[in-house]
């Protein structure tokens, strides 16, 4: 068993303790009637800097998943849109949207407890989204149609030409 406290190799006990906290957040959200059974937290240097649970129905926000709520809180606290050095702990394997949010936030690692299969058994399946991603945009259940409009691509060159742009 590792005794290191780096994000990628923290001890099994540390990871389990933070995952237990994420599960408790999920339970708190369920008890409050805020949303589904999902909780998450962001940890930096052993300190929780952001936490959240699913609040989709209570906020009428389809993006208010636990991981997104926790990432938003952590980024606000840090004053940064990146979570370098941090670890995200989620009570369940992230959905495609949360997976994208994790990658954009760039933490050092993510640990989760329950699997997407556990979530599917509770009627939280995201398999259809993964299936949709593989389809041609026009063939998706919500068709995506690209239109050629003036300046659409030009703003990308303006971004590249901007000397003081913030790197992502």
PDB file of C-alpha atoms in Angstrom:
ATOM      1  CA  UNK A   1       0.000   0.000   0.000  1.00  0.00           C
ATOM      2  CA  UNK A   2       1.306   3.411  -0.982  1.00  0.00           C
ATOM      3  CA  UNK A   3       1.991   6.052   1.618  1.00  0.00           C
ATOM      4  CA  UNK A   4       2.397   8.798  -0.984  1.00  0.00           C
ATOM      5  CA  UNK A   5      -0.128  11.595  -0.950  1.00  0.00           C
ATOM      6  CA  UNK A   6       0.176  12.623  -4.603  1.00  0.00           C
ATOM      7  CA  UNK A   7      -3.170  12.669  -6.421  1.00  0.00           C
ATOM      8  CA  UNK A   8      -2.443   9.690  -8.649  1.00  0.00           C
ATOM      9  CA  UNK A   9      -1.039   7.461  -5.913  1.00  0.00           C
ATOM     10  CA  UNK A  10      -2.711   8.599  -2.681  1.00  0.00           C
ATOM     11  CA  UNK A  11      -3.308   5.773  -0.272  1.00  0.00           C
ATOM     12  CA  UNK A  12      -6.208   3.416  -0.768  1.00  0.00           C
ATOM     13  CA  UNK A  13      -7.545   4.613   2.570  1.00  0.00           C
ATOM     14  CA  UNK A  14      -7.485   8.278   1.462  1.00  0.00           C
ATOM     15  CA  UNK A  15      -9.296   7.485  -1.785  1.00  0.00           C
ATOM     16  CA  UNK A  16     -11.916   5.410   0.000  1.00  0.00           C
ATOM     17  CA  UNK A  17     -12.477   8.147   2.585  1.00  0.00           C
ATOM     18  CA  UNK A  18     -13.110  10.770  -0.107  1.00  0.00           C
ATOM     19  CA  UNK A  19     -15.308   8.377  -2.089  1.00  0.00           C
ATOM     20  CA  UNK A  20     -17.324   7.746   1.073  1.00  0.00           C
ATOM     21  CA  UNK A  21     -17.813  11.524   1.384  1.00  0.00           C
ATOM     22  CA  UNK A  22     -19.026  11.648  -2.236  1.00  0.00           C
ATOM     23  CA  UNK A  23     -21.498   8.856  -1.493  1.00  0.00           C
ATOM     24  CA  UNK A  24     -22.720  10.746   1.591  1.00  0.00           C
ATOM     25  CA  UNK A  25     -23.274  13.822  -0.609  1.00  0.00           C
ATOM     26  CA  UNK A  26     -25.327  11.659  -2.981  1.00  0.00           C
ATOM     27  CA  UNK A  27     -27.450  10.511  -0.050  1.00  0.00           C
ATOM     28  CA  UNK A  28     -27.857  14.085   1.174  1.00  0.00           C
ATOM     29  CA  UNK A  29     -29.136  15.114  -2.251  1.00  0.00           C
ATOM     30  CA  UNK A  30     -31.590  12.221  -2.377  1.00  0.00           C
ATOM     31  CA  UNK A  31     -32.868  13.008   1.127  1.00  0.00           C
ATOM     32  CA  UNK A  32     -33.315  16.671   0.209  1.00  0.00           C
ATOM     33  CA  UNK A  33     -35.223  15.726  -2.934  1.00  0.00           C
ATOM     34  CA  UNK A  34     -32.757  17.671  -5.058  1.00  0.00           C
ATOM     35  CA  UNK A  35     -32.098  14.993  -7.647  1.00  0.00           C
ATOM     36  CA  UNK A  36     -30.617  11.624  -8.447  1.00  0.00           C
ATOM     37  CA  UNK A  37     -28.223   9.625  -6.252  1.00  0.00           C
ATOM     38  CA  UNK A  38     -24.947  11.217  -7.323  1.00  0.00           C
ATOM     39  CA  UNK A  39     -22.330  13.094  -5.302  1.00  0.00           C
ATOM     40  CA  UNK A  40     -18.877  14.429  -6.073  1.00  0.00           C
ATOM     41  CA  UNK A  41     -16.052  16.406  -4.556  1.00  0.00           C
ATOM     42  CA  UNK A  42     -12.800  17.969  -5.661  1.00  0.00           C
ATOM     43  CA  UNK A  43      -9.756  17.597  -3.436  1.00  0.00           C
ATOM     44  CA  UNK A  44      -6.532  19.598  -3.627  1.00  0.00           C
ATOM     45  CA  UNK A  45      -3.632  18.906  -1.264  1.00  0.00           C
ATOM     46  CA  UNK A  46      -5.873  16.787   0.955  1.00  0.00           C
ATOM     47  CA  UNK A  47      -8.543  19.514   1.317  1.00  0.00           C
ATOM     48  CA  UNK A  48     -12.038  19.452  -0.184  1.00  0.00           C
ATOM     49  CA  UNK A  49     -12.280  22.565  -2.358  1.00  0.00           C
ATOM     50  CA  UNK A  50     -15.576  21.825  -4.095  1.00  0.00           C
ATOM     51  CA  UNK A  51     -18.502  19.521  -3.558  1.00  0.00           C
ATOM     52  CA  UNK A  52     -21.878  18.875  -5.046  1.00  0.00           C
ATOM     53  CA  UNK A  53     -24.700  16.489  -5.617  1.00  0.00           C
ATOM     54  CA  UNK A  54     -27.155  16.093  -8.438  1.00  0.00           C
ATOM     55  CA  UNK A  55     -29.498  19.082  -8.578  1.00  0.00           C
ATOM     56  CA  UNK A  56     -31.027  18.667 -12.014  1.00  0.00           C
ATOM     57  CA  UNK A  57     -34.739  18.704 -11.068  1.00  0.00           C
ATOM     58  CA  UNK A  58     -34.400  21.093  -8.131  1.00  0.00           C
ATOM     59  CA  UNK A  59     -32.687  23.753 -10.282  1.00  0.00           C
ATOM     60  CA  UNK A  60     -34.276  22.919 -13.637  1.00  0.00           C
ATOM     61  CA  UNK A  61     -30.722  22.721 -14.973  1.00  0.00           C
ATOM     62  CA  UNK A  62     -29.891  19.592 -17.003  1.00  0.00           C
ATOM     63  CA  UNK A  63     -26.174  20.308 -16.499  1.00  0.00           C
ATOM     64  CA  UNK A  64     -26.388  20.354 -12.669  1.00  0.00           C
ATOM     65  CA  UNK A  65     -24.828  16.923 -12.287  1.00  0.00           C
ATOM     66  CA  UNK A  66     -22.773  16.280  -9.154  1.00  0.00           C
ATOM     67  CA  UNK A  67     -19.400  16.421 -10.908  1.00  0.00           C
ATOM     68  CA  UNK A  68     -20.250  19.648 -12.730  1.00  0.00           C
ATOM     69  CA  UNK A  69     -21.521  21.278  -9.513  1.00  0.00           C
ATOM     70  CA  UNK A  70     -18.351  20.230  -7.655  1.00  0.00           C
ATOM     71  CA  UNK A  71     -16.053  21.359 -10.481  1.00  0.00           C
ATOM     72  CA  UNK A  72     -17.802  24.741 -10.688  1.00  0.00           C
ATOM     73  CA  UNK A  73     -17.446  25.254  -6.932  1.00  0.00           C
ATOM     74  CA  UNK A  74     -13.768  24.269  -6.947  1.00  0.00           C
ATOM     75  CA  UNK A  75     -12.929  26.487  -9.919  1.00  0.00           C
ATOM     76  CA  UNK A  76     -14.731  29.432  -8.307  1.00  0.00           C
ATOM     77  CA  UNK A  77     -12.780  28.899  -5.119  1.00  0.00           C
ATOM     78  CA  UNK A  78      -9.468  28.700  -6.984  1.00  0.00           C
ATOM     79  CA  UNK A  79     -10.249  31.512  -9.400  1.00  0.00           C
ATOM     80  CA  UNK A  80      -9.236  29.232 -12.259  1.00  0.00           C
ATOM     81  CA  UNK A  81     -10.937  27.120 -14.898  1.00  0.00           C
ATOM     82  CA  UNK A  82      -8.349  24.380 -14.456  1.00  0.00           C
ATOM     83  CA  UNK A  83      -7.942  21.954 -11.582  1.00  0.00           C
ATOM     84  CA  UNK A  84      -4.307  20.990 -12.063  1.00  0.00           C
ATOM     85  CA  UNK A  85      -3.081  19.068  -9.035  1.00  0.00           C
ATOM     86  CA  UNK A  86      -6.604  18.235  -7.863  1.00  0.00           C
ATOM     87  CA  UNK A  87      -8.511  14.969  -7.760  1.00  0.00           C
ATOM     88  CA  UNK A  88     -12.217  14.506  -8.476  1.00  0.00           C
ATOM     89  CA  UNK A  89     -14.080  11.879  -6.459  1.00  0.00           C
ATOM     90  CA  UNK A  90     -17.478  10.775  -7.746  1.00  0.00           C
ATOM     91  CA  UNK A  91     -19.981   8.429  -6.182  1.00  0.00           C
ATOM     92  CA  UNK A  92     -20.544   6.934  -9.637  1.00  0.00           C
ATOM     93  CA  UNK A  93     -18.725   6.628 -12.946  1.00  0.00           C
ATOM     94  CA  UNK A  94     -19.306   9.915 -14.809  1.00  0.00           C
ATOM     95  CA  UNK A  95     -21.790  10.288 -17.644  1.00  0.00           C
ATOM     96  CA  UNK A  96     -20.526  11.592 -21.022  1.00  0.00           C
ATOM     97  CA  UNK A  97     -21.218  15.240 -20.093  1.00  0.00           C
ATOM     98  CA  UNK A  98     -19.394  14.956 -16.768  1.00  0.00           C
ATOM     99  CA  UNK A  99     -16.568  13.060 -18.417  1.00  0.00           C
ATOM    100  CA  UNK A 100     -16.168  16.010 -20.797  1.00  0.00           C
ATOM    101  CA  UNK A 101     -16.266  18.487 -17.902  1.00  0.00           C
ATOM    102  CA  UNK A 102     -13.566  16.515 -16.085  1.00  0.00           C
ATOM    103  CA  UNK A 103     -11.317  16.534 -19.136  1.00  0.00           C
ATOM    104  CA  UNK A 104     -11.826  20.285 -19.658  1.00  0.00           C
ATOM    105  CA  UNK A 105     -11.035  20.984 -15.986  1.00  0.00           C
ATOM    106  CA  UNK A 106      -7.852  18.884 -16.208  1.00  0.00           C
ATOM    107  CA  UNK A 107      -7.572  17.429 -12.705  1.00  0.00           C
ATOM    108  CA  UNK A 108      -4.757  14.986 -12.092  1.00  0.00           C
ATOM    109  CA  UNK A 109      -7.103  12.044 -11.515  1.00  0.00           C
ATOM    110  CA  UNK A 110     -10.687  10.926 -11.012  1.00  0.00           C
ATOM    111  CA  UNK A 111     -11.830   8.134  -8.704  1.00  0.00           C
ATOM    112  CA  UNK A 112     -15.370   6.724  -8.678  1.00  0.00           C
ATOM    113  CA  UNK A 113     -17.281   4.134  -6.688  1.00  0.00           C
ATOM    114  CA  UNK A 114     -20.388   2.760  -8.451  1.00  0.00           C
ATOM    115  CA  UNK A 115     -20.254   1.936 -12.164  1.00  0.00           C
ATOM    116  CA  UNK A 116     -22.359   3.151 -15.060  1.00  0.00           C
ATOM    117  CA  UNK A 117     -23.972  -0.319 -14.966  1.00  0.00           C
ATOM    118  CA  UNK A 118     -25.047   0.259 -11.349  1.00  0.00           C
ATOM    119  CA  UNK A 119     -26.555   3.574 -12.458  1.00  0.00           C
ATOM    120  CA  UNK A 120     -28.339   1.925 -15.389  1.00  0.00           C
ATOM    121  CA  UNK A 121     -29.994  -0.550 -13.017  1.00  0.00           C
ATOM    122  CA  UNK A 122     -31.480   2.479 -11.231  1.00  0.00           C
ATOM    123  CA  UNK A 123     -32.774   3.902 -14.548  1.00  0.00           C
ATOM    124  CA  UNK A 124     -29.829   6.280 -15.082  1.00  0.00           C
ATOM    125  CA  UNK A 125     -28.461   4.817 -18.298  1.00  0.00           C
ATOM    126  CA  UNK A 126     -26.294   6.940 -20.545  1.00  0.00           C
ATOM    127  CA  UNK A 127     -25.638   4.192 -23.107  1.00  0.00           C
ATOM    128  CA  UNK A 128     -27.912   5.915 -25.614  1.00  0.00           C
ATOM    129  CA  UNK A 129     -25.700   9.029 -25.532  1.00  0.00           C
ATOM    130  CA  UNK A 130     -22.602   6.980 -26.333  1.00  0.00           C
ATOM    131  CA  UNK A 131     -24.565   5.345 -29.170  1.00  0.00           C
ATOM    132  CA  UNK A 132     -25.666   8.742 -30.491  1.00  0.00           C
ATOM    133  CA  UNK A 133     -22.095  10.094 -30.518  1.00  0.00           C
ATOM    134  CA  UNK A 134     -21.119   7.388 -33.014  1.00  0.00           C
ATOM    135  CA  UNK A 135     -23.903   8.343 -35.453  1.00  0.00           C
ATOM    136  CA  UNK A 136     -23.674  10.817 -38.286  1.00  0.00           C
ATOM    137  CA  UNK A 137     -24.974  14.118 -36.836  1.00  0.00           C
ATOM    138  CA  UNK A 138     -28.028  14.139 -39.129  1.00  0.00           C
ATOM    139  CA  UNK A 139     -28.965  10.596 -38.059  1.00  0.00           C
ATOM    140  CA  UNK A 140     -29.108  11.299 -34.330  1.00  0.00           C
ATOM    141  CA  UNK A 141     -32.430  11.263 -32.472  1.00  0.00           C
ATOM    142  CA  UNK A 142     -31.961  15.023 -32.133  1.00  0.00           C
ATOM    143  CA  UNK A 143     -30.644  15.893 -35.598  1.00  0.00           C
ATOM    144  CA  UNK A 144     -27.588  18.132 -35.710  1.00  0.00           C
ATOM    145  CA  UNK A 145     -27.345  20.226 -38.858  1.00  0.00           C
ATOM    146  CA  UNK A 146     -24.348  22.338 -39.817  1.00  0.00           C
ATOM    147  CA  UNK A 147     -25.093  25.494 -41.773  1.00  0.00           C
ATOM    148  CA  UNK A 148     -22.451  27.482 -43.631  1.00  0.00           C
ATOM    149  CA  UNK A 149     -22.884  31.029 -42.319  1.00  0.00           C
ATOM    150  CA  UNK A 150     -20.559  34.009 -42.775  1.00  0.00           C
ATOM    151  CA  UNK A 151     -17.728  34.463 -40.264  1.00  0.00           C
ATOM    152  CA  UNK A 152     -18.342  31.138 -38.520  1.00  0.00           C
ATOM    153  CA  UNK A 153     -14.780  29.954 -39.066  1.00  0.00           C
ATOM    154  CA  UNK A 154     -13.218  33.429 -39.112  1.00  0.00           C
ATOM    155  CA  UNK A 155     -13.616  33.905 -35.354  1.00  0.00           C
ATOM    156  CA  UNK A 156     -11.195  31.013 -34.850  1.00  0.00           C
ATOM    157  CA  UNK A 157      -8.539  32.890 -36.806  1.00  0.00           C
ATOM    158  CA  UNK A 158      -9.304  36.011 -34.760  1.00  0.00           C
ATOM    159  CA  UNK A 159      -8.701  33.896 -31.660  1.00  0.00           C
ATOM    160  CA  UNK A 160      -5.410  32.601 -33.024  1.00  0.00           C
ATOM    161  CA  UNK A 161      -4.327  36.147 -33.920  1.00  0.00           C
ATOM    162  CA  UNK A 162      -5.145  37.446 -30.429  1.00  0.00           C
ATOM    163  CA  UNK A 163      -1.798  38.055 -28.694  1.00  0.00           C
ATOM    164  CA  UNK A 164      -3.275  38.075 -25.173  1.00  0.00           C
ATOM    165  CA  UNK A 165      -5.555  35.025 -25.451  1.00  0.00           C
ATOM    166  CA  UNK A 166      -5.871  32.661 -22.506  1.00  0.00           C
ATOM    167  CA  UNK A 167      -4.504  29.224 -23.334  1.00  0.00           C
ATOM    168  CA  UNK A 168      -6.783  26.266 -22.723  1.00  0.00           C
TER     169      UNK A 168
END
